[in-house]
C-alpha cells in the first residue's frame, strides 16, 4: 500500500505551491481523523465545500489520493468508515512534504475580516486554529467566534461549540451589544472635574471660592478719586482767577 501512495504522490511536485497547498489540506483532514478517531464529524467531508473542491476534489491525482486513503462517496459527502485509518496516507504525505518550515518569531497574524458586527470582548481567536477551521470548511466568522468563546482550547472544542450553538451569530451580536452598552454607561458615569481650585491649583477639585457680587449703585454718586477731585478744584481756581483779572482789567483807564 505504501508503494501505491508513493506512486500517486509522484504526480505532485513538492516545490509547486499549488501542490503543497493541496497536500497540506489533505494532511489536515487526515490529522484530525487520527487525533480524534471516535469523532464521526471529522470523517465526513462535503464535496461542494469551496476550499476542498478547489484544492483537492477538482484534481484527479488528489481525488485518487482521498479514495485510496479509504474515503467513500456518499451522495454529496466523502465518508471514511468508522474502523478505517488514515495513518499510512498521513505518513506518506508528511514524508513527501518534509518537515514544516519554522515559524517566524512573534505572534502570527491573520486578517480575519469583518464579521458583520462587533465582537464581544472575548479573547482573540488563535489565528492558526482559525485557519485550520477555515480549511476544514467552516466560515471565517464562525471559526473566530467559536474559538473565542471556547478560550482557544482546541479546534475540536470549537467545533463542538458550534454544534451546540446553532444561533451563534445572534448570541455574538447580543454579547457585543451588551458590552457596548456597559462601556457607554461607564463612560457617562465618570464625574467631570474642574482644572483646579484656589486651594489645590492644578488638581481636579472644584473651587470653593465664591465671587461676591458688586453692591448696587442706584441713586448714589459715582466715587471720584482724590487725585481727580484735586485736579478739578485747581481748574475751578484758575477759572475764578481769570474772571477776576478780566473784571479788574475792565475797570482800568
Coordinates of N, CA and C in Angstrom, one line a residue:
X1 N 0.8 -1.2 0.0 CA 0.0 0.0 0.0 C 0.9 1.3 0.0
X2 N 2.0 1.2 0.7 CA 2.8 2.4 0.8 C 3.4 2.7 -0.6
X3 N 3.7 1.7 -1.4 CA 4.2 2.0 -2.7 C 3.1 2.6 -3.6
X4 N 1.8 2.3 -3.4 CA 0.7 2.9 -4.1 C 0.6 4.4 -3.8
X5 N 0.7 4.7 -2.5 CA 0.7 6.1 -2.1 C 1.9 6.8 -2.8
X6 N 3.0 6.2 -2.8 CA 4.2 6.8 -3.3 C 4.0 7.1 -4.8
X7 N 3.4 6.2 -5.5 CA 3.2 6.3 -6.9 C 2.2 7.5 -7.2
X8 N 1.2 7.7 -6.4 CA 0.3 8.8 -6.6 C 1.0 10.1 -6.2
X9 N 1.8 10.1 -5.2 CA 2.5 11.3 -4.8 C 3.5 11.7 -5.8
X10 N 4.0 10.8 -6.6 CA 5.0 11.1 -7.6 C 4.4 12.1 -8.6
X11 N 3.1 12.1 -8.7 CA 2.4 13.1 -9.6 C 2.4 14.5 -9.1
X12 N 2.8 14.7 -7.9 CA 2.9 16.0 -7.3 C 4.3 16.5 -7.3
X13 N 4.4 17.8 -7.2 CA 5.7 18.4 -7.0 C 5.8 19.2 -5.7
X14 N 6.8 18.8 -4.9 CA 7.0 19.4 -3.6 C 7.3 20.9 -3.6
X15 N 7.8 21.3 -4.8 CA 8.2 22.7 -5.0 C 7.1 23.6 -5.5
X16 N 6.1 22.9 -6.0 CA 5.0 23.7 -6.6 C 4.0 24.1 -5.5
X17 N 3.7 25.4 -5.3 CA 2.9 25.9 -4.2 C 1.5 25.3 -4.3
X18 N 0.9 25.2 -5.5 CA -0.4 24.6 -5.6 C -0.5 23.2 -5.1
X19 N 0.6 22.4 -5.4 CA 0.6 21.0 -5.0 C 0.8 20.9 -3.5
X20 N 1.6 21.8 -2.9 CA 1.8 21.8 -1.5 C 0.6 22.2 -0.7
X21 N -0.2 23.2 -1.3 CA -1.4 23.6 -0.7 C -2.4 22.4 -0.7
X22 N -2.5 21.7 -1.8 CA -3.4 20.6 -1.9 C -3.1 19.5 -0.9
X23 N -1.8 19.1 -0.8 CA -1.4 18.1 0.1 C -1.5 18.5 1.6
X24 N -1.2 19.8 1.8 CA -1.3 20.3 3.2 C -2.7 20.3 3.7
X25 N -3.7 20.6 2.8 CA -5.1 20.5 3.2 C -5.5 19.0 3.5
X26 N -5.1 18.1 2.6 CA -5.4 16.7 2.9 C -4.7 16.2 4.2
X27 N -3.5 16.7 4.5 CA -2.9 16.4 5.7 C -3.7 16.8 6.9
X28 N -4.3 18.0 6.9 CA -5.1 18.4 8.0 C -6.3 17.6 8.2
X29 N -7.0 17.1 7.1 CA -8.1 16.2 7.3 C -7.6 14.9 7.9
X30 N -6.5 14.4 7.4 CA -6.1 13.1 7.9 C -5.6 13.2 9.4
X31 N -5.0 14.3 9.7 CA -4.5 14.6 11.1 C -5.7 14.6 12.1
X32 N -6.7 15.3 11.7 CA -7.9 15.4 12.6 C -8.5 14.1 12.8
X33 N -8.6 13.3 11.8 CA -9.2 11.9 11.9 C -8.3 11.1 12.9
X34 N -7.0 11.1 12.7 CA -6.1 10.3 13.6 C -6.1 10.9 15.0
X35 N -6.2 12.2 15.2 CA -6.2 12.7 16.5 C -7.5 12.6 17.3
X36 N -8.6 12.4 16.5 CA -9.9 12.2 17.1 C -10.6 11.0 16.4
X37 N -10.1 9.8 16.7 CA -10.6 8.6 15.9 C -12.1 8.3 16.2
X38 N -12.6 8.7 17.3 CA -14.0 8.4 17.6 C -15.0 9.5 17.2
X39 N -14.5 10.5 16.6 CA -15.4 11.6 16.2 C -15.8 11.5 14.7
X40 N -17.1 11.2 14.5 CA -17.6 11.0 13.1 C -17.6 12.2 12.3
X41 N -17.7 13.4 12.9 CA -17.8 14.6 12.1 C -16.5 14.9 11.3
X42 N -15.3 14.3 11.8 CA -14.1 14.5 11.0 C -14.0 13.5 9.9
X43 N -14.9 12.6 9.8 CA -14.8 11.5 8.8 C -15.8 11.9 7.6
X44 N -16.4 13.0 7.7 CA -17.3 13.4 6.6 C -16.9 14.7 6.0
X45 N -16.7 14.8 4.7 CA -16.3 16.0 4.0 C -17.3 16.3 2.9
X46 N -17.8 17.5 2.9 CA -18.7 17.9 1.9 C -17.9 18.2 0.6
X47 N -18.3 17.5 -0.4 CA -17.5 17.7 -1.7 C -17.7 19.0 -2.3
X48 N -18.8 19.7 -2.0 CA -19.0 21.0 -2.6 C -18.4 22.1 -1.8
X49 N -17.7 21.8 -0.7 CA -17.0 22.8 0.1 C -16.0 23.5 -0.8
X50 N -16.1 24.8 -0.9 CA -15.3 25.6 -1.8 C -13.8 25.3 -1.7
X51 N -13.3 25.3 -0.5 CA -11.8 25.1 -0.3 C -11.4 23.7 -0.7
X52 N -12.2 22.7 -0.2 CA -11.9 21.3 -0.5 C -12.0 21.0 -2.0
X53 N -13.1 21.5 -2.6 CA -13.3 21.2 -4.0 C -12.2 21.9 -4.9
X54 N -11.9 23.1 -4.6 CA -10.8 23.8 -5.4 C -9.5 23.2 -5.2
X55 N -9.1 22.8 -4.0 CA -7.7 22.4 -3.8 C -7.5 20.9 -4.0
X56 N -8.6 20.1 -3.8 CA -8.4 18.6 -3.8 C -9.4 18.0 -4.8
X57 N -10.7 18.1 -4.6 CA -11.6 17.3 -5.4 C -11.6 17.6 -6.9
X58 N -11.3 18.8 -7.3 CA -11.2 19.1 -8.7 C -10.0 18.6 -9.4
X59 N -9.1 18.0 -8.7 CA -7.8 17.5 -9.2 C -7.8 15.9 -9.2
X60 N -7.6 15.3 -10.3 CA -7.7 13.9 -10.4 C -6.7 13.2 -9.5
X61 N -5.5 13.6 -9.4 CA -4.5 13.0 -8.6 C -4.9 13.0 -7.1
X62 N -5.4 14.2 -6.7 CA -5.7 14.4 -5.3 C -7.0 13.6 -5.0
X63 N -7.9 13.6 -5.9 CA -9.1 12.8 -5.7 C -8.8 11.3 -5.5
X64 N -7.8 10.8 -6.3 CA -7.4 9.4 -6.2 C -6.7 9.2 -4.8
X65 N -6.0 10.2 -4.3 CA -5.4 10.1 -3.0 C -6.4 9.9 -1.9
X66 N -7.5 10.7 -1.9 CA -8.5 10.6 -0.9 C -9.2 9.2 -0.9
X67 N -9.5 8.8 -2.1 CA -10.2 7.5 -2.2 C -9.3 6.3 -1.8
X68 N -8.0 6.5 -2.1 CA -7.0 5.4 -1.7 C -6.9 5.4 -0.2
X69 N -7.0 6.6 0.4 CA -6.9 6.7 1.9 C -8.1 6.0 2.6
X70 N -9.1 5.7 1.8 CA -10.2 4.9 2.4 C -11.6 5.6 2.4
X71 N -11.6 6.9 1.9 CA -12.9 7.6 1.8 C -13.8 7.0 0.7
X72 N -15.0 7.1 1.0 CA -16.0 6.6 0.0 C -17.0 7.7 -0.3
X73 N -17.5 7.7 -1.5 CA -18.5 8.7 -1.9 C -19.9 8.3 -1.4
X74 N -20.6 9.3 -0.8 CA -21.9 9.0 -0.2 C -22.7 10.3 -0.5
X75 N -23.3 10.3 -1.7 CA -24.1 11.5 -2.1 C -23.1 12.7 -2.3
X76 N -23.5 13.7 -1.5 CA -22.7 15.0 -1.6 C -21.5 14.9 -0.6
X77 N -21.3 13.8 0.1 CA -20.2 13.7 1.0 C -19.2 12.7 0.6
X78 N -18.0 12.9 1.2 CA -17.0 11.8 1.2 C -17.0 11.3 2.7
X79 N -17.1 10.0 2.9 CA -17.2 9.4 4.2 C -16.1 8.4 4.4
X80 N -15.4 8.5 5.5 CA -14.5 7.4 5.9 C -15.1 6.5 6.9
X81 N -15.2 5.2 6.6 CA -15.8 4.2 7.5 C -15.2 4.3 8.9
X82 N -16.0 4.0 9.9 CA -15.6 4.1 11.3 C -14.3 3.4 11.7
X83 N -14.0 2.2 11.1 CA -12.8 1.5 11.5 C -11.6 1.8 10.6
X84 N -11.8 2.6 9.6 CA -10.7 2.9 8.7 C -9.7 3.9 9.3
X85 N -8.4 3.8 9.0 CA -7.4 4.7 9.5 C -6.7 5.4 8.3
X86 N -6.3 6.6 8.6 CA -5.6 7.4 7.6 C -4.1 7.5 7.9
X87 N -3.6 6.6 8.8 CA -2.2 6.7 9.3 C -1.2 6.6 8.1
X88 N -1.5 5.7 7.2 CA -0.5 5.4 6.1 C -0.5 6.6 5.2
X89 N -1.7 7.1 4.9 CA -1.7 8.3 4.0 C -1.1 9.5 4.7
X90 N -1.3 9.6 6.0 CA -0.7 10.7 6.7 C 0.8 10.7 6.7
X91 N 1.4 9.5 7.0 CA 2.8 9.4 7.0 C 3.4 9.6 5.6
X92 N 2.7 9.1 4.6 CA 3.2 9.3 3.2 C 3.3 10.8 2.8
X93 N 2.3 11.5 3.2 CA 2.3 12.9 2.8 C 3.3 13.7 3.6
X94 N 3.4 13.4 4.9 CA 4.4 14.0 5.7 C 5.8 13.8 5.2
X95 N 6.1 12.6 4.8 CA 7.4 12.2 4.2 C 7.6 13.0 2.9
X96 N 6.6 13.1 2.1 CA 6.7 13.8 0.8 C 7.0 15.3 1.0
X97 N 6.3 15.9 1.9 CA 6.4 17.4 2.1 C 7.6 17.7 2.9
X98 N 8.1 16.8 3.7 CA 9.3 17.1 4.6 C 8.8 17.9 5.8
X99 N 9.8 18.2 6.7 CA 9.5 18.9 8.0 C 8.9 20.2 7.7
X100 N 8.0 20.7 8.5 CA 7.4 22.0 8.3 C 8.4 23.1 8.5
X101 N 8.2 24.2 7.8 CA 9.1 25.3 7.9 C 9.0 26.0 9.3
X102 N 10.1 26.4 9.9 CA 10.0 27.1 11.2 C 9.2 28.4 11.1
X103 N 8.3 28.6 12.1 CA 7.6 29.9 12.1 C 8.4 31.0 12.6
X104 N 8.1 32.2 12.0 CA 8.8 33.4 12.4 C 8.4 33.7 13.9
X105 N 9.4 34.4 14.5 CA 9.1 34.8 15.9 C 8.0 35.8 16.0
X106 N 7.4 35.8 17.2 CA 6.3 36.8 17.3 C 5.0 36.1 17.1
X107 N 3.9 36.8 17.3 CA 2.6 36.3 17.2 C 2.2 36.2 15.7
X108 N 1.8 35.1 15.2 CA 1.4 35.0 13.8 C 0.1 35.9 13.6
X109 N 0.1 36.5 12.4 CA -1.0 37.4 12.1 C -1.9 36.8 11.0
X110 N -3.2 37.1 11.1 CA -4.1 36.6 10.1 C -5.2 37.6 10.0
X111 N -5.4 38.1 8.8 CA -6.5 39.1 8.5 C -7.8 38.3 8.6
X112 N -8.6 38.7 9.6 CA -9.9 38.0 9.9 C -11.1 38.6 9.2
X113 N -10.9 39.8 8.7 CA -12.0 40.5 8.0 C -13.1 41.0 9.0
X114 N -14.2 41.3 8.4 CA -15.3 41.9 9.2 C -16.4 40.9 9.3
X115 N -16.8 40.5 10.6 CA -17.8 39.5 10.8 C -19.2 40.1 10.7
X116 N -19.4 41.3 10.3 CA -20.7 41.9 10.1 C -21.2 42.6 11.4
X117 N -20.5 42.4 12.5 CA -20.9 43.1 13.7 C -19.7 43.0 14.7
X118 N -19.7 44.0 15.6 CA -18.6 44.0 16.6 C -18.7 42.7 17.4
X119 N -17.5 42.2 17.7 CA -17.5 41.0 18.6 C -17.4 41.5 20.0
X120 N -17.8 40.6 20.9 CA -17.8 40.9 22.4 C -16.4 40.8 22.8
X121 N -16.1 41.5 24.0 CA -14.7 41.5 24.5 C -14.3 40.1 25.0
X122 N -14.1 39.2 24.1 CA -13.6 37.8 24.4 C -12.2 37.7 23.9
X123 N -11.5 36.7 24.4 CA -10.1 36.5 23.9 C -10.0 36.4 22.4
X124 N -9.0 37.0 21.8 CA -8.9 36.9 20.4 C -8.7 35.5 19.9
X125 N -9.3 35.1 18.8 CA -9.2 33.8 18.3 C -7.7 33.5 17.8
X126 N -7.3 32.3 18.1 CA -5.9 31.9 17.7 C -5.9 31.8 16.2
X127 N -5.0 32.6 15.5 CA -5.0 32.7 14.0 C -4.8 31.3 13.4
X128 N -3.9 30.5 14.0 CA -3.5 29.2 13.4 C -4.8 28.3 13.5
X129 N -5.4 28.3 14.6 CA -6.6 27.5 14.8 C -7.8 27.9 13.8
X130 N -7.9 29.3 13.7 CA -8.9 29.8 12.8 C -8.6 29.3 11.3
X131 N -7.4 29.3 10.9 CA -7.0 28.9 9.6 C -7.3 27.4 9.4
X132 N -7.1 26.6 10.5 CA -7.4 25.2 10.4 C -8.9 24.9 10.2
X133 N -9.7 25.7 10.9 CA -11.1 25.5 10.8 C -11.6 26.0 9.5
X134 N -11.1 27.0 8.9 CA -11.4 27.5 7.6 C -11.1 26.5 6.6
X135 N -9.9 25.9 6.7 CA -9.5 24.8 5.8 C -10.5 23.6 5.9
X136 N -11.1 23.4 7.0 CA -12.0 22.3 7.2 C -13.4 22.6 6.6
X137 N -13.6 23.8 6.2 CA -14.9 24.2 5.6 C -15.7 25.1 6.4
X138 N -15.3 25.5 7.6 CA -16.1 26.4 8.4 C -15.9 27.8 7.9
X139 N -16.9 28.7 8.1 CA -16.7 30.1 7.7 C -15.7 30.8 8.6
X140 N -15.2 31.9 8.1 CA -14.2 32.6 8.9 C -14.8 33.2 10.2
X141 N -16.0 33.7 10.0 CA -16.7 34.3 11.2 C -17.0 33.2 12.2
X142 N -17.5 32.1 11.8 CA -17.9 31.0 12.7 C -16.6 30.5 13.4
X143 N -15.5 30.4 12.7 CA -14.3 29.9 13.3 C -13.8 30.9 14.4
X144 N -13.8 32.1 14.1 CA -13.4 33.1 15.0 C -14.2 33.2 16.3
X145 N -15.6 33.2 16.1 CA -16.5 33.2 17.2 C -16.4 32.0 18.1
X146 N -16.3 30.8 17.5 CA -16.3 29.6 18.3 C -15.0 29.5 19.1
X147 N -13.8 29.8 18.5 CA -12.6 29.8 19.2 C -12.5 30.8 20.3
X148 N -13.0 32.0 20.1 CA -13.0 33.0 21.2 C -13.9 32.5 22.3
X149 N -15.1 32.0 22.0 CA -16.0 31.5 23.0 C -15.4 30.4 23.9
X150 N -14.6 29.5 23.3 CA -14.0 28.4 24.0 C -12.6 28.7 24.5
X151 N -12.2 29.9 24.5 CA -10.9 30.3 25.1 C -9.7 29.7 24.3
X152 N -9.9 29.4 23.0 CA -8.9 28.8 22.2 C -8.4 27.5 22.7
X153 N -9.3 26.7 23.3 CA -8.9 25.4 23.9 C -8.3 24.5 22.8
X154 N -9.1 24.2 21.8 CA -8.6 23.5 20.6 C -9.7 23.5 19.6
X155 N -9.4 23.0 18.4 CA -10.3 23.0 17.3 C -11.5 22.1 17.6
X156 N -11.2 21.0 18.2 CA -12.3 20.0 18.5 C -13.3 20.7 19.4
X157 N -12.9 21.4 20.4 CA -13.9 22.0 21.3 C -14.7 23.1 20.6
X158 N -14.0 23.8 19.7 CA -14.6 24.9 19.0 C -15.7 24.3 18.0
X159 N -15.4 23.2 17.4 CA -16.4 22.6 16.5 C -17.6 22.1 17.3
X160 N -17.4 21.5 18.5 CA -18.5 21.1 19.4 C -19.3 22.3 19.8
X161 N -18.7 23.4 20.1 CA -19.4 24.6 20.5 C -20.3 25.1 19.4
X162 N -19.9 25.1 18.1 CA -20.7 25.5 17.0 C -21.9 24.6 16.9
X163 N -21.7 23.3 17.1 CA -22.9 22.3 17.0 C -23.9 22.6 18.2
X164 N -23.4 23.0 19.3 CA -24.3 23.3 20.4 C -24.9 24.7 20.4
X165 N -24.4 25.5 19.5 CA -24.9 26.9 19.4 C -25.2 27.2 17.9
X166 N -26.3 26.6 17.4 CA -26.7 26.9 16.0 C -27.0 28.4 15.8
X167 N -27.4 29.1 16.8 CA -27.7 30.5 16.6 C -26.5 31.4 17.2
X168 N -25.3 31.0 16.9 CA -24.2 31.7 17.4 C -24.1 33.1 16.9
X169 N -24.6 33.4 15.8 CA -24.5 34.8 15.3 C -25.3 35.7 16.1
X170 N -26.5 35.3 16.5 CA -27.4 36.1 17.3 C -26.8 36.3 18.7
X171 N -26.2 35.2 19.2 CA -25.6 35.3 20.6 C -24.4 36.2 20.6
X172 N -23.6 36.2 19.5 CA -22.4 37.0 19.4 C -22.8 38.5 19.4
X173 N -23.8 38.8 18.5 CA -24.3 40.2 18.4 C -24.9 40.7 19.7
X174 N -25.6 39.8 20.4 CA -26.2 40.2 21.7 C -25.1 40.5 22.7
X175 N -24.1 39.7 22.8 CA -23.0 40.0 23.7 C -22.3 41.3 23.4
X176 N -22.1 41.5 22.1 CA -21.4 42.7 21.6 C -22.2 43.9 22.0
X177 N -23.6 43.9 21.8 CA -24.4 45.0 22.2 C -24.4 45.2 23.7
X178 N -24.4 44.2 24.5 CA -24.4 44.4 25.9 C -23.1 45.0 26.4
X179 N -22.0 44.5 25.8 CA -20.7 45.1 26.1 C -20.6 46.6 25.7
X180 N -21.1 46.9 24.6 CA -21.1 48.3 24.1 C -21.9 49.2 25.1
X181 N -23.1 48.7 25.5 CA -23.9 49.4 26.4 C -23.3 49.7 27.7
X182 N -22.6 48.6 28.2 CA -21.9 48.7 29.5 C -20.8 49.7 29.4
X183 N -20.1 49.7 28.3 CA -19.0 50.6 28.2 C -19.5 52.1 28.1
X184 N -20.6 52.3 27.4 CA -21.1 53.6 27.2 C -21.6 54.2 28.6
X185 N -22.2 53.3 29.4 CA -22.7 53.7 30.7 C -21.5 54.0 31.6
X186 N -20.5 53.3 31.5 CA -19.3 53.5 32.4 C -18.7 54.9 32.0
X187 N -18.6 55.2 30.7 CA -18.1 56.5 30.3 C -19.0 57.6 30.8
X188 N -20.3 57.4 30.7 CA -21.2 58.5 31.0 C -21.3 58.8 32.5
X189 N -20.9 57.8 33.3 CA -21.0 58.0 34.8 C -19.7 58.6 35.4
X190 N -18.7 58.9 34.6 CA -17.5 59.5 35.1 C -17.7 60.9 35.4
X191 N -17.4 61.4 36.7 CA -17.5 62.8 37.0 C -16.6 63.7 36.3
X192 N -17.0 64.9 35.9 CA -16.2 65.9 35.2 C -15.7 66.9 36.2
X193 N -14.4 67.0 36.4 CA -13.8 67.9 37.4 C -13.2 69.1 36.7
X194 N -13.1 70.2 37.5 CA -12.5 71.4 37.0 C -11.0 71.3 36.9
X195 N -10.4 72.3 36.3 CA -9.0 72.2 36.1 C -8.2 72.4 37.4
X196 N -8.8 73.0 38.4 CA -8.1 73.2 39.7 C -8.9 74.1 40.6
X197 N -8.4 74.4 41.7 CA -9.1 75.2 42.7 C -8.1 76.2 43.4
X198 N -8.7 77.1 44.1 CA -7.8 78.1 44.8 C -7.0 77.4 45.8
X199 N -7.5 76.3 46.5 CA -6.7 75.7 47.5 C -5.7 74.6 46.9
X200 N -6.1 74.0 45.8 CA -5.3 73.0 45.2 C -5.2 73.2 43.7
X201 N -4.3 74.2 43.3 CA -4.2 74.5 41.9 C -3.6 73.3 41.2
X202 N -4.2 73.1 40.0 CA -3.7 72.0 39.1 C -4.4 70.7 39.4
X203 N -5.2 70.6 40.5 CA -5.8 69.3 40.8 C -7.3 69.4 40.3
X204 N -7.9 68.3 40.0 CA -9.3 68.2 39.6 C -10.2 68.4 40.7
X205 N -10.1 69.5 41.5 CA -11.0 69.7 42.6 C -11.8 71.0 42.4
X206 N -13.1 70.9 42.5 CA -13.9 72.1 42.3 C -13.5 73.2 43.2
X207 N -13.5 74.4 42.7 CA -13.1 75.6 43.6 C -14.2 75.9 44.5
X208 N -13.8 76.3 45.8 CA -14.8 76.6 46.8 C -14.9 78.1 46.9
X209 N -14.2 78.9 46.2 CA -14.2 80.4 46.3 C -15.4 80.9 45.5
X210 N -16.1 81.8 46.2 CA -17.3 82.4 45.6 C -17.1 83.9 45.4
X211 N -17.3 84.3 44.2 CA -17.1 85.8 43.9 C -18.3 86.5 44.4
X212 N -18.1 87.5 45.3 CA -19.1 88.3 45.8 C -19.6 89.3 44.8
X213 N -20.9 89.5 44.6 CA -21.4 90.5 43.7 C -21.2 91.9 44.1
X214 N -21.0 92.8 43.2 CA -20.7 94.2 43.5 C -22.0 94.8 44.1
X215 N -21.9 95.7 45.1 CA -23.1 96.3 45.7 C -23.8 97.2 44.7
X216 N -25.1 97.4 44.8 CA -25.8 98.2 43.9 C -25.4 99.7 44.1
X217 N -25.4 100.4 42.9 CA -25.0 101.8 43.0 C -26.2 102.8 42.6
X218 N -27.4 102.3 42.6 CA -28.5 103.1 42.1 C -28.7 104.2 43.1
X219 N -28.8 105.5 42.6 CA -29.1 106.7 43.4 C -27.9 107.2 44.2
X220 N -26.7 106.6 44.1 CA -25.5 107.1 44.7 C -24.6 107.7 43.8
X221 N -23.8 108.8 44.2 CA -22.9 109.4 43.3 C -21.7 108.5 43.0
X222 N -21.2 108.6 41.8 CA -20.1 107.8 41.4 C -18.9 108.3 42.2
X223 N -18.2 107.4 42.9 CA -17.0 107.8 43.6 C -15.9 108.3 42.7
X224 N -15.3 109.4 43.2 CA -14.2 110.0 42.5 C -12.9 110.0 43.3
X225 N -11.8 109.6 42.7 CA -10.6 109.5 43.4 C -10.1 110.9 43.9
X226 N -9.3 110.9 44.9 CA -8.8 112.1 45.5 C -8.0 112.9 44.5
X227 N -7.2 112.3 43.7 CA -6.4 113.0 42.7 C -7.3 113.7 41.7
X228 N -8.3 113.0 41.2 CA -9.2 113.6 40.2 C -9.9 114.8 40.9
X229 N -10.3 114.7 42.1 CA -11.0 115.8 42.8 C -10.1 117.0 43.0
X230 N -8.8 116.8 43.3 CA -7.9 117.9 43.5 C -7.7 118.6 42.1
X231 N -7.6 117.8 41.1 CA -7.3 118.4 39.8 C -8.5 119.3 39.3
X232 N -9.7 118.8 39.7 CA -10.9 119.5 39.3 C -11.0 120.8 40.1
X233 N -10.6 120.8 41.4 CA -10.6 122.0 42.2 C -9.6 123.0 41.7
X234 N -8.4 122.6 41.3 CA -7.4 123.5 40.7 C -8.0 124.2 39.5
X235 N -8.7 123.5 38.6 CA -9.2 124.0 37.4 C -10.2 125.1 37.8
X236 N -11.1 124.9 38.8 CA -12.1 125.8 39.2 C -11.4 127.1 39.7
X237 N -10.2 127.0 40.5 CA -9.5 128.1 41.0 C -8.9 129.0 39.9
X238 N -8.4 128.3 38.8 CA -7.8 129.0 37.7 C -8.9 129.8 37.0
X239 N -10.1 129.2 36.8 CA -11.2 129.9 36.1 C -11.6 131.2 36.9
X240 N -11.8 131.0 38.2 CA -12.1 132.1 39.0 C -11.1 133.3 38.9
X241 N -9.8 132.9 38.9 CA -8.8 133.9 38.8 C -8.8 134.7 37.5
X242 N -9.1 133.9 36.4 CA -9.2 134.6 35.1 C -10.4 135.6 35.1
X243 N -11.5 135.2 35.7 CA -12.7 136.1 35.7 C -12.3 137.4 36.5
X244 N -11.6 137.2 37.6 CA -11.2 138.4 38.5 C -10.3 139.3 37.7
X245 N -9.4 138.8 37.0 CA -8.4 139.6 36.2 C -9.2 140.3 35.1
X246 N -10.2 139.7 34.4 CA -10.9 140.3 33.4 C -11.7 141.5 33.9
X247 N -12.3 141.3 35.1 CA -13.1 142.3 35.7 C -12.2 143.5 36.1
X248 N -11.0 143.2 36.7 CA -10.1 144.3 37.0 C -9.6 145.0 35.8
X249 N -9.4 144.3 34.7 CA -8.9 145.0 33.5 C -10.0 145.8 32.9
X250 N -11.2 145.6 33.1 CA -12.3 146.4 32.6 C -12.4 147.7 33.3
X251 N -12.0 147.8 34.5 CA -12.1 149.0 35.3 C -11.0 150.0 35.1
X252 N -9.9 149.5 34.5 CA -8.7 150.3 34.3 C -9.0 151.4 33.3
X253 N -8.3 152.5 33.3 CA -8.5 153.6 32.4 C -7.5 153.4 31.2

